[in-house]
Coordinates of C-alpha atoms and ligand atoms in Angstrom, one line a residue:
X518 CA 6.3 -18.6 2.8
X519 CA 7.6 -15.4 1.4
X520 CA 10.2 -13.5 3.2
X521 CA 9.3 -9.8 3.4
X522 CA 10.7 -6.9 5.3
X523 CA 7.3 -6.2 6.9
X524 CA 7.8 -2.5 5.9
X525 CA 5.1 -1.9 3.3
X526 CA 2.1 -4.1 2.9
X527 CA 0.0 -3.6 -0.2
X528 CA -3.3 -4.9 -1.3
X529 CA -3.9 -4.8 -5.1
X530 CA -7.6 -4.4 -5.8
X531 CA -8.2 -5.2 -9.4
X532 CA -10.8 -6.7 -11.8
X533 CA -8.2 -8.8 -13.7
X534 CA -5.2 -10.9 -12.9
X535 CA -3.6 -13.3 -15.3
X536 CA -4.1 -16.2 -15.7
X537 CA -7.3 -16.2 -13.6
X538 CA -9.2 -13.4 -15.4
X539 CA -7.8 -11.6 -18.5
X540 CA -9.3 -9.3 -21.1
X541 CA -6.2 -7.2 -21.7
X542 CA -2.9 -5.8 -20.4
X543 CA -4.3 -5.0 -16.9
X544 CA -4.2 -8.7 -16.1
X545 CA -0.6 -9.0 -17.2
X546 CA 0.4 -6.0 -15.1
X547 CA -1.4 -7.3 -12.0
X548 CA 0.3 -10.6 -12.3
X549 CA 3.8 -9.4 -12.9
X550 CA 4.2 -6.2 -10.9
X551 CA 3.5 -7.9 -7.6
X552 CA 6.2 -10.5 -8.4
X553 CA 8.7 -7.6 -9.0
X554 CA 7.6 -5.8 -5.8
X555 CA 8.0 -9.0 -3.9
X556 CA 11.7 -9.2 -5.1
X557 CA 12.1 -5.7 -3.5
X558 CA 10.8 -7.0 -0.2
X559 CA 7.3 -5.7 -0.4
X560 CA 4.4 -7.9 0.6
X561 CA 1.6 -7.7 -2.0
X562 CA -1.7 -9.5 -1.8
X563 CA -4.4 -9.3 -4.5
X564 CA -8.1 -9.3 -4.5
X565 CA -10.5 -9.7 -7.4
X566 CA -14.0 -11.2 -8.1
X567 CA -14.5 -14.9 -8.2
X568 CA -15.6 -15.1 -11.8
X569 CA -16.6 -18.2 -13.6
X570 CA -13.2 -18.2 -15.5
X571 CA -11.4 -18.1 -12.1
X572 CA -13.2 -21.3 -11.0
X573 CA -12.2 -23.0 -14.2
X574 CA -8.5 -22.8 -13.4
X575 CA -6.9 -26.0 -12.2
X576 CA -5.9 -24.4 -8.9
X577 CA -7.2 -25.2 -5.5
X578 CA -9.0 -22.5 -3.6
X579 CA -9.6 -22.3 0.2
X580 CA -12.7 -20.6 1.5
X581 CA -11.4 -18.1 4.0
X582 CA -14.6 -16.2 4.9
X583 CA -18.2 -17.0 4.6
X584 CA -21.4 -14.8 4.5
X585 CA -19.7 -11.5 5.2
X586 CA -22.5 -8.9 5.2
X587 CA -22.4 -6.3 2.5
X588 CA -24.9 -3.5 2.2
X589 CA -25.9 -2.6 -1.4
X590 CA -28.4 0.2 -1.3
X591 CA -31.3 -1.1 0.6
X592 CA -30.3 -4.7 0.2
X593 CA -28.4 -6.8 2.7
X594 CA -26.3 -9.2 0.8
X595 CA -23.4 -11.5 1.7
X596 CA -20.0 -12.4 0.2
X597 CA -17.8 -15.4 0.5
X598 CA -14.0 -15.1 0.1
X599 CA -11.7 -17.7 -1.4
X600 CA -7.9 -17.7 -1.4
X601 CA -5.1 -19.2 -3.3
X602 CA -1.4 -18.6 -3.4
X603 CA 1.0 -18.3 -6.4
X604 CA 4.1 -20.3 -6.6
X605 CA 6.0 -17.2 -5.4
X606 CA 3.8 -17.1 -2.3
X607 CA 1.6 -14.2 -3.3
X608 CA -1.8 -14.5 -1.7
X609 CA -4.8 -13.9 -4.1
X610 CA -8.2 -13.4 -2.6
X611 CA -11.5 -13.7 -4.5
X612 CA -14.8 -12.1 -3.7
X613 CA -17.6 -14.6 -4.5
X614 CA -21.2 -14.0 -5.1
X615 CA -22.8 -16.2 -7.8
X616 CA -25.5 -13.7 -8.8
X617 CA -22.8 -11.2 -9.8
X618 CA -19.7 -13.1 -10.9
X619 CA -20.7 -16.5 -12.0
X620 CA -21.2 -15.6 -15.7
X621 CA -19.6 -16.7 -19.0
X622 CA -17.5 -13.5 -19.3
X623 CA -16.0 -10.8 -17.1
X624 CA -17.7 -7.6 -18.2
X625 CA -20.3 -8.6 -20.9
X626 CA -20.6 -10.0 -24.4
X627 CA -19.9 -8.6 -27.8
X628 CA -23.4 -7.2 -27.7
X629 CA -22.5 -4.9 -24.8
X630 CA -21.7 -4.7 -21.1
X631 CA -23.7 -6.5 -18.5
X632 CA -26.7 -4.3 -17.4
X633 CA -25.7 -4.5 -13.7
X634 CA -22.0 -3.7 -13.9
X635 CA -22.4 -0.8 -11.5
X636 CA -24.0 -3.0 -8.9
X637 CA -21.4 -5.8 -9.5
X638 CA -18.4 -3.5 -8.9
X639 CA -20.0 -1.4 -6.1
X640 CA -20.6 -4.8 -4.4
X641 CA -17.0 -5.8 -5.1
X642 CA -15.5 -2.6 -3.6
X643 CA -17.7 -2.9 -0.5
X644 CA -17.0 -6.6 -0.1
X645 CA -13.2 -5.8 -0.2
X646 CA -13.7 -3.4 2.8
X647 CA -15.9 -5.8 4.7
X648 CA -13.4 -8.6 4.2
X649 CA -10.4 -6.4 5.2
X650 CA -12.3 -5.4 8.3
X651 CA -13.1 -9.0 9.2
X652 CA -9.6 -10.4 8.8
X653 CA -8.0 -7.4 10.5
X654 CA -5.0 -7.4 8.2
X655 CA -2.9 -4.3 8.5
X656 CA -2.4 -3.2 4.9
X657 CA -0.6 0.2 4.5
X658 CA -1.8 0.8 1.0
X659 CA -4.8 -0.1 -1.1
X660 CA -3.5 0.0 -4.7
X661 CA -6.7 0.3 -6.8
X662 CA -6.7 -0.5 -10.5
X663 CA -9.1 1.2 -12.9
X664 CA -12.7 2.2 -12.4
X665 CA -13.7 -1.2 -11.0
X666 CA -11.8 -0.4 -7.9
X667 CA -12.1 3.4 -7.9
X668 CA -14.7 3.6 -5.2
X669 CA -12.4 2.4 -2.5
X670 CA -10.6 5.7 -2.1
X671 CA -14.0 7.4 -1.9
X672 CA -15.2 5.1 0.9
X673 CA -11.9 5.4 2.8
X674 CA -12.0 9.2 2.8
X675 CA -15.6 9.6 3.6
X676 CA -17.4 6.6 5.2
X677 CA -14.3 5.2 7.0
X678 CA -12.6 8.5 7.8
X679 CA -11.0 8.1 11.3
X680 CA -11.9 4.4 11.4
X681 CA -9.6 2.3 13.6
X682 CA -8.7 -0.2 10.8
X683 CA -9.0 2.0 7.7
X684 CA -8.2 5.5 8.9
X685 CA -4.5 5.2 8.2
X686 CA -4.6 3.3 4.9
X687 CA -3.4 5.3 1.9
X688 CA -4.7 4.8 -1.6
X689 CA -3.1 4.7 -5.0
X690 CA -5.3 4.6 -8.1
X691 CA -3.7 3.5 -11.3
X692 CA -5.5 4.5 -14.5
X693 CA -4.8 1.9 -17.1
X694 CA -7.1 3.4 -19.6
X695 CA -9.1 6.6 -19.3
X696 CA -11.5 5.5 -22.0
X697 CA -13.2 3.3 -19.4
X698 CA -14.5 5.3 -16.5
X699 CA -17.4 3.3 -15.0
X700 CA -20.1 5.9 -16.0
X701 CA -23.6 4.9 -15.2
X702 CA -27.1 6.4 -14.9
X703 CA -27.7 8.5 -11.8
X704 CA -30.1 5.8 -10.6
X705 CA -27.3 3.6 -9.5
X706 CA -25.9 6.2 -7.0
X707 CA -28.1 5.0 -4.1
X708 CA -26.4 1.5 -4.4
X709 CA -23.2 3.2 -3.2
X710 CA -24.7 4.3 0.1
X711 CA -22.6 7.4 -0.2
X712 CA -23.9 10.7 1.2
X713 CA -26.0 12.5 -1.4
X714 CA -23.7 15.5 -1.4
X715 CA -21.1 13.4 -3.2
X716 CA -23.4 13.3 -6.2
X717 CA -22.1 16.7 -7.2
X718 CA -19.5 18.4 -9.4
X719 CA -16.8 17.9 -6.7
X720 CA -17.8 14.3 -6.3
X721 CA -18.9 11.4 -8.5
X722 CA -21.4 13.4 -10.7
X723 CA -20.4 13.8 -14.3
X724 CA -22.8 15.4 -16.8
X725 CA -25.8 14.1 -14.8
X726 CA -24.4 10.6 -14.5
X727 CA -22.3 8.7 -11.9
X728 CA -18.6 8.4 -12.7
X729 CA -16.6 5.9 -10.5
X730 CA -13.2 6.9 -11.9
X731 CA -13.8 10.6 -11.3
X732 CA -14.5 9.8 -7.6
X733 CA -11.3 7.8 -7.4
X734 CA -9.3 10.6 -9.0
X735 CA -10.6 13.1 -6.5
X736 CA -10.2 11.0 -3.4
X737 CA -7.1 8.8 -4.0
X738 CA -3.9 9.9 -2.2
X739 CA -1.9 9.3 -5.3
X740 CA -2.7 8.7 -9.0
X741 CA -0.6 6.8 -11.5
X742 CA -0.9 6.0 -15.1
X743 CA 1.0 3.5 -17.1
X744 CA 3.5 5.6 -19.1
X745 CA 5.0 9.1 -18.8
X746 CA 3.6 10.3 -22.1
X747 CA 0.1 9.1 -21.3
X748 CA 0.3 11.0 -18.0
X749 CA 0.7 14.2 -20.0
X750 CA -1.7 13.3 -22.7
X751 CA -4.7 12.7 -20.4
X752 CA -4.5 16.3 -19.2
X753 CA -5.5 17.4 -22.7
X754 CA -9.0 17.6 -24.2
X755 CA -7.9 15.3 -27.0
X756 CA -7.0 12.4 -24.7
X757 CA -8.9 13.3 -21.5
X758 CA -12.3 11.8 -22.3
X759 CA -13.9 14.7 -20.4
X760 CA -11.8 14.2 -17.3
X761 CA -8.8 16.3 -18.4
X762 CA -10.0 19.2 -16.3
X763 CA -10.3 17.0 -13.1
X764 CA -6.9 15.5 -13.9
X765 CA -5.3 19.0 -14.3
X766 CA -6.7 20.0 -10.9
X767 CA -5.1 16.8 -9.4
X768 CA -1.9 16.9 -11.3
X769 CA 0.2 17.3 -8.1
X770 CA -0.6 13.7 -7.2
X771 CA -0.3 12.2 -10.7
X772 CA 2.7 10.3 -12.0
X773 CA 3.4 8.2 -15.1
X774 CA 5.2 4.9 -14.4
X775 CA 5.9 2.8 -17.5
X776 CA 4.7 -0.8 -17.4
X777 CA 7.2 -3.6 -17.6
X778 CA 7.4 -7.0 -19.2
X779 CA 7.5 -10.4 -17.4
X780 CA 10.4 -11.9 -19.3
X781 CA 9.7 -15.3 -17.7
X782 CA 6.6 -15.4 -19.9
X783 CA 7.6 -13.4 -22.9
X784 CA 11.0 -14.5 -24.0
X785 CA 11.7 -16.4 -27.3
X786 CA 14.6 -18.3 -25.6
X787 CA 12.3 -20.2 -23.3
X788 CA 8.7 -19.7 -24.6
X789 CA 6.9 -23.1 -24.6
X790 CA 4.1 -21.9 -26.9
X791 CA 6.2 -21.4 -30.0
X792 CA 7.5 -23.9 -32.6
X793 CA 11.2 -23.2 -31.9
X794 CA 13.1 -21.2 -29.4
X795 CA 15.6 -18.6 -30.5
X796 CA 17.8 -15.8 -29.3
X797 CA 19.4 -12.6 -30.4
X798 CA 22.6 -14.5 -31.3
X799 CA 20.8 -17.3 -33.2
X800 CA 17.6 -16.4 -35.1
X801 CA 17.1 -19.7 -36.9
X802 CA 14.2 -20.6 -34.7
X803 CA 12.4 -17.4 -35.8
X804 CA 12.1 -18.7 -39.3
X805 CA 10.7 -21.9 -38.0
X806 CA 8.1 -19.9 -36.0
X807 CA 7.2 -18.0 -39.2
X808 CA 6.7 -21.3 -41.1
X809 CA 4.6 -22.6 -38.2
X810 CA 2.4 -19.5 -38.1
X811 CA 1.8 -19.6 -41.8
X812 CA 0.8 -23.3 -41.5
X813 CA -1.3 -22.7 -38.4
X814 CA -3.2 -20.0 -40.2
X815 CA -3.7 -22.1 -43.3
X816 CA -1.9 -19.6 -45.5
X817 CA 0.2 -20.7 -48.6
X818 CA 3.6 -21.9 -47.6
X819 CA 5.4 -19.7 -50.2
X820 CA 4.6 -16.6 -48.1
X821 CA 7.6 -17.5 -46.1
X822 CA 9.9 -15.4 -48.3
X823 CA 7.5 -12.4 -48.1
X824 CA 6.8 -9.9 -45.3
X825 CA 4.3 -11.1 -42.7
X826 CA 2.6 -8.6 -40.4
X827 CA 0.9 -9.6 -37.2
X828 CA -1.6 -8.1 -34.8
X829 CA -3.0 -9.3 -31.5
X830 CA -5.6 -7.0 -30.0
X831 CA -8.9 -6.3 -28.4
X832 CA -11.1 -5.1 -31.2
X833 CA -12.2 -1.7 -30.0
X834 CA -12.0 1.7 -31.5
X835 CA -8.9 2.6 -29.4
X836 CA -6.8 0.1 -31.3
X837 CA -6.8 1.7 -34.7
X838 CA -8.6 -0.9 -36.9
X839 CA -10.4 2.0 -38.6
X840 CA -7.2 3.3 -40.1
X841 CA -5.9 -0.1 -40.8
X842 CA -8.8 -1.4 -42.9
X843 CA -8.3 1.1 -45.7
X844 CA -4.6 0.1 -46.1
X845 CA -5.0 -3.7 -46.2
X846 CA -5.5 -3.7 -50.0
X847 CA -2.3 -1.7 -50.4
X848 CA -0.5 -4.3 -48.4
X849 CA -1.9 -7.1 -50.6
X850 CA -0.5 -5.3 -53.7
X851 CA 2.9 -5.1 -52.0
X852 CA 2.7 -8.9 -51.6
X853 CA 2.7 -8.7 -47.8
X854 CA 0.4 -10.8 -45.7
X855 CA -1.4 -10.2 -42.4
X856 CA -2.4 -12.3 -39.5
X857 CA -4.8 -10.8 -36.9
X858 CA -6.0 -12.3 -33.6
X859 CA -8.7 -10.4 -31.8
X860 CA -12.2 -10.1 -30.5
X861 CA -14.5 -7.3 -29.4
X862 CA -16.9 -5.0 -31.2
X863 CA -19.1 -6.7 -33.7
X864 CA -18.6 -4.1 -36.4
X865 CA -14.8 -4.5 -36.3
X866 CA -15.1 -8.3 -36.2
X867 CA -17.4 -8.3 -39.2
X868 CA -15.1 -5.9 -41.2
X869 CA -12.1 -8.1 -40.6
X870 CA -14.0 -11.3 -41.4
X871 CA -15.0 -9.7 -44.6
X872 CA -11.6 -8.6 -45.8
X873 CA -10.1 -12.0 -44.8
X874 CA -12.8 -13.7 -46.9
X875 CA -11.8 -11.5 -49.9
X876 CA -8.1 -12.2 -49.7
X877 CA -7.9 -15.7 -48.1
X878 CA -4.3 -16.3 -49.4
X879 CA -2.9 -13.2 -47.7
X880 CA -5.1 -12.2 -44.8
X881 CA -6.0 -14.5 -41.9
X882 CA -8.4 -13.3 -39.2
X883 CA -8.6 -15.4 -36.1
X884 CA -11.7 -14.4 -34.0
X885 CA -11.3 -15.2 -30.3
X886 CA -9.0 -15.0 -27.3
X887 CA -6.1 -17.5 -27.7
X888 CA -3.0 -17.3 -25.6
X889 CA -0.9 -19.8 -27.6
X890 CA -1.8 -18.2 -30.9
X891 CA -0.9 -14.7 -29.4
X892 CA 2.6 -16.0 -28.7
X893 CA 2.9 -17.7 -32.1
X894 CA 2.0 -14.4 -33.9
X895 CA 4.4 -12.3 -31.8
X896 CA 7.2 -14.8 -32.6
X897 CA 6.3 -15.7 -36.2
X898 CA 5.5 -12.4 -37.8
X899 CA 8.2 -10.0 -39.2
X900 CA 6.4 -6.9 -38.1
X901 CA 3.8 -6.2 -35.5
X902 CA 1.0 -3.6 -36.0
X903 CA -0.2 -1.2 -33.2
X904 CA -1.9 1.8 -35.0
X905 CA -3.7 2.9 -31.8
X906 CA -5.7 6.1 -31.6
X907 CA -4.4 6.2 -28.1
X908 CA -2.4 3.8 -26.0
X909 CA -1.9 4.2 -22.3
X910 CA 1.1 1.9 -22.3
X911 CA 0.7 -1.1 -24.6
X912 CA 2.5 -4.3 -23.8
X913 CA 2.5 -6.1 -27.1
X914 CA 5.0 -3.7 -28.7
X915 CA 7.4 -4.5 -25.8
X916 CA 6.7 -8.2 -26.3
X917 CA 7.3 -8.0 -30.0
X918 CA 10.6 -6.1 -29.5
X919 CA 11.9 -9.0 -27.4
X920 CA 10.9 -11.4 -30.2
X921 CA 12.6 -9.4 -32.9
X922 CA 9.3 -8.6 -34.6
X923 CA 9.6 -5.0 -35.4
X924 CA 6.6 -2.9 -34.2
X925 CA 4.8 -0.4 -36.4
X926 CA 3.2 2.0 -34.0
X927 CA 1.4 5.3 -33.7
X928 CA 3.6 7.8 -31.8
X929 CA 1.3 8.1 -28.7
X930 CA 1.3 7.1 -25.0
X931 CA 3.5 4.2 -24.0
X932 CA 4.2 3.4 -27.7
X933 CA 6.0 6.7 -28.0
X934 CA 8.0 5.9 -24.8
X935 CA 9.1 2.4 -25.8
X936 CA 9.8 2.3 -29.6
X937 CA 12.5 4.3 -31.3
X938 CA 11.8 5.2 -34.9
X939 CA 14.1 3.5 -37.4
X940 CA 16.6 5.6 -39.4
X941 CA 17.4 3.7 -42.5
X942 CA 20.6 5.8 -43.1
X943 CA 22.2 5.2 -39.7
X944 CA 20.6 1.8 -39.0
X945 CA 19.5 3.0 -35.6
X946 CA 16.1 2.2 -34.2
X947 CA 13.7 -0.5 -33.0
X948 CA 10.5 0.0 -35.0
X949 CA 8.5 2.3 -37.3
X950 CA 6.5 5.2 -35.9
X951 CA 3.9 7.6 -37.4
X952 CA 2.1 10.6 -36.0
X953 CA -1.3 11.5 -37.4
X954 CA -4.2 9.1 -36.9
X955 CA -4.9 8.6 -40.6
X956 CA -4.6 5.6 -43.0
X957 CA -2.0 7.5 -45.1
X958 CA 0.3 8.2 -42.1
X959 CA 0.0 4.5 -41.1
X960 CA 0.7 3.4 -44.7
X961 CA 3.9 5.6 -44.9
X962 CA 5.2 3.8 -41.8
X963 CA 4.3 0.4 -43.2
X964 CA 5.9 1.3 -46.6
X965 CA 9.2 2.2 -44.8
X966 CA 9.1 -1.1 -42.9
X967 CA 8.5 -3.1 -46.1
X968 CA 11.2 -1.2 -48.0
X969 CA 13.7 -1.9 -45.2
X970 CA 12.7 -5.6 -44.9
X971 CA 12.8 -6.2 -48.7
X972 CA 15.7 -4.0 -49.8
X973 CA 17.9 -3.2 -46.8
X974 CA 18.5 -6.6 -45.2
X975 CA 21.5 -5.5 -43.2
X976 CA 19.8 -2.6 -41.7
X977 CA 16.8 -4.8 -40.9
X978 CA 19.1 -7.2 -39.1
X979 CA 20.6 -4.4 -37.1
X980 CA 17.2 -3.1 -36.1
X981 CA 16.1 -6.6 -35.0
X982 CA 19.3 -6.9 -32.8
X983 CA 18.5 -3.5 -31.2
X984 CA 14.9 -4.4 -30.6
X985 CA 15.7 -7.8 -29.0
X986 CA 18.2 -6.2 -26.6
X987 CA 15.8 -3.6 -25.2
X988 CA 15.2 -4.1 -21.6
X989 CA 11.7 -3.3 -20.2
X990 CA 11.9 -5.6 -17.2
X991 CA 9.7 -4.6 -14.3
X992 CA 12.5 -3.9 -11.8
X993 CA 13.0 -0.2 -12.6
X994 CA 9.2 0.5 -12.6
X995 CA 8.6 -1.5 -9.4
X996 CA 11.2 0.7 -7.7
X997 CA 9.2 3.7 -8.8
X998 CA 6.1 2.2 -7.2
X999 CA 8.0 1.4 -4.1
X1000 CA 9.3 4.9 -3.8
X1001 CA 5.7 6.2 -4.1
X1002 CA 4.4 3.7 -1.5
X1003 CA 7.2 4.9 0.9
X1004 CA 6.5 8.5 0.3
X1005 CA 2.8 7.9 1.1
X1006 CA 3.5 5.9 4.3
X1007 CA 6.3 7.9 5.7
Ligands
ADP1494 P1 -4.9 -3.6 -23.8 O1 -4.7 -3.8 -22.3 O2 -5.3 -2.2 -24.1 O3 -5.7 -4.6 -24.4 P2 -2.0 -4.3 -24.0 O4 -1.1 -4.2 -25.1 O5 -1.6 -3.6 -22.7 O6 -3.4 -3.7 -24.5 O7 -2.3 -5.8 -23.5 C1 -3.0 -6.7 -24.3 C2 -2.7 -8.1 -23.7 O8 -3.8 -8.9 -24.0 C3 -1.5 -8.7 -24.3 O9 -1.0 -9.7 -23.3 C4 -2.0 -9.4 -25.5 O10 -1.2 -10.5 -25.9 C5 -3.4 -9.9 -24.9 N1 -4.4 -10.1 -25.9 C6 -5.2 -9.2 -26.5 N2 -6.1 -9.7 -27.3 C7 -5.9 -11.0 -27.3 C8 -6.5 -12.2 -28.0 N3 -7.5 -12.0 -28.8 N4 -6.0 -13.4 -27.7 C9 -5.0 -13.5 -26.8 N5 -4.4 -12.5 -26.2 C10 -4.8 -11.3 -26.4
GLC1495 C1 -4.9 -0.8 -20.7 C2 -4.3 0.0 -21.8 C3 -2.9 -0.5 -22.2 C4 -2.0 -0.9 -21.1 C5 -2.8 -1.8 -20.1 C6 -2.0 -2.2 -18.9 O1 -5.8 -1.8 -21.0 O2 -5.1 0.0 -22.9 O3 -2.3 0.4 -23.1 O4 -0.8 -1.5 -21.5 O5 -4.0 -1.2 -19.7 O6 -1.6 -1.1 -18.1

């Protein structure tokens, strides 16, 4: 069992935890931040839904609660709870109810979100409370992640106000991405069983709809987001997705804490997914990884001498595919090649399929979610593209830095906070940045990267060295979370 100082006990409530359920970086954060907190003596437990993809893991689960009653509007339902433990001794609980969570994917298909996501996650929030009450565990803090857990602060401050088990629990809500707020038609409000006055401008109402994240922002004791720059950006109309006003009112409890990297998973020296390991002092293995990636993608082997760009991403508007598409032909003319791995919106998938079919010897598009290929791209490419319209933190730029794959990023959110723009005169920097969200600005950054790679080999080598020695390990950020937890519980 884990040794803890019994001082702060945290429950992470989240829709994703790697490797059980992952659609994006939230899953990585919820797997790695608890490990870093544990090293600081904090007890962290996690709870998430018992999705189909969870059951498919080769892990044993113990049923720890059965038929816990959960009221959902006028319906009396029940939840079972399963538990497993990580090798570090972190307990992970899973809320099970087949009708809601036993489905092929987590949130929906590429045709759209599941029609009953409001009910699914209201049920999840309520079942977490019902379970916590049943097992009488004394958590000090509920650390809620994204809109899927954002109703918990609302329940604690209203329904459970002064309650013997829950009255003293504090809540932290981390906003990983303001673009996803859990906004649903007003008809779902009765499923929450919250008092009608909360469907108002000072509650969950948002332009006539129900907005779960807004409720969490108003009722949480503390708010965090995943980089300092994003914490500022979300208070502006450009990045606020309509909630900038609510965030400005609540700015006294908002803090930006940069995400970290789990270097036991993302480290070219020990990565088991890549063709050869390598380090900052011996980069030979990186060339082997490039050859392997070219072969894996069925590209011509002579590309090895030419610049290779990589990208691993959810295919959604946020990620900047719209400004990338118009520059792909310019890349082709510069004899560069491009490997993309991603899935998401159909229109973006189709556009990438189309361009890959037109330039099969220089563009490879891999449709799907593939952990091994993600590692191979991050290790095997020379440059890594993240032209995001907005990016709360972004993890892949930090991963690629560690692998000496120089990131080309838009200067926003966590990308702004983690990449230093290269100066070809001084040889200082770790990547290539651009400001405006346009194909031309992106192209200028790519051109600088290509020029450096092709004609200033020594500078390129220096940049790679600086990138690989950046340290974004979790410890510093975990200390910031710990300070926040202590502040809330003192
Ligand atoms: P976001 O959370 O917005 O998707 P991040 O950069 O924070 O962006 O995290 C993305 C995570 O998801 C990274 O671990 C990345 O490797 C992974 N990822 C994204 N798309 C895929 C994919 N198609 N296949 C494998 N891994 C993917
Ligand atoms: C979100 C953001 C991403 C961030 C991740 C983990 O999905 O889009 O920028 O890195 O959450 O916090």
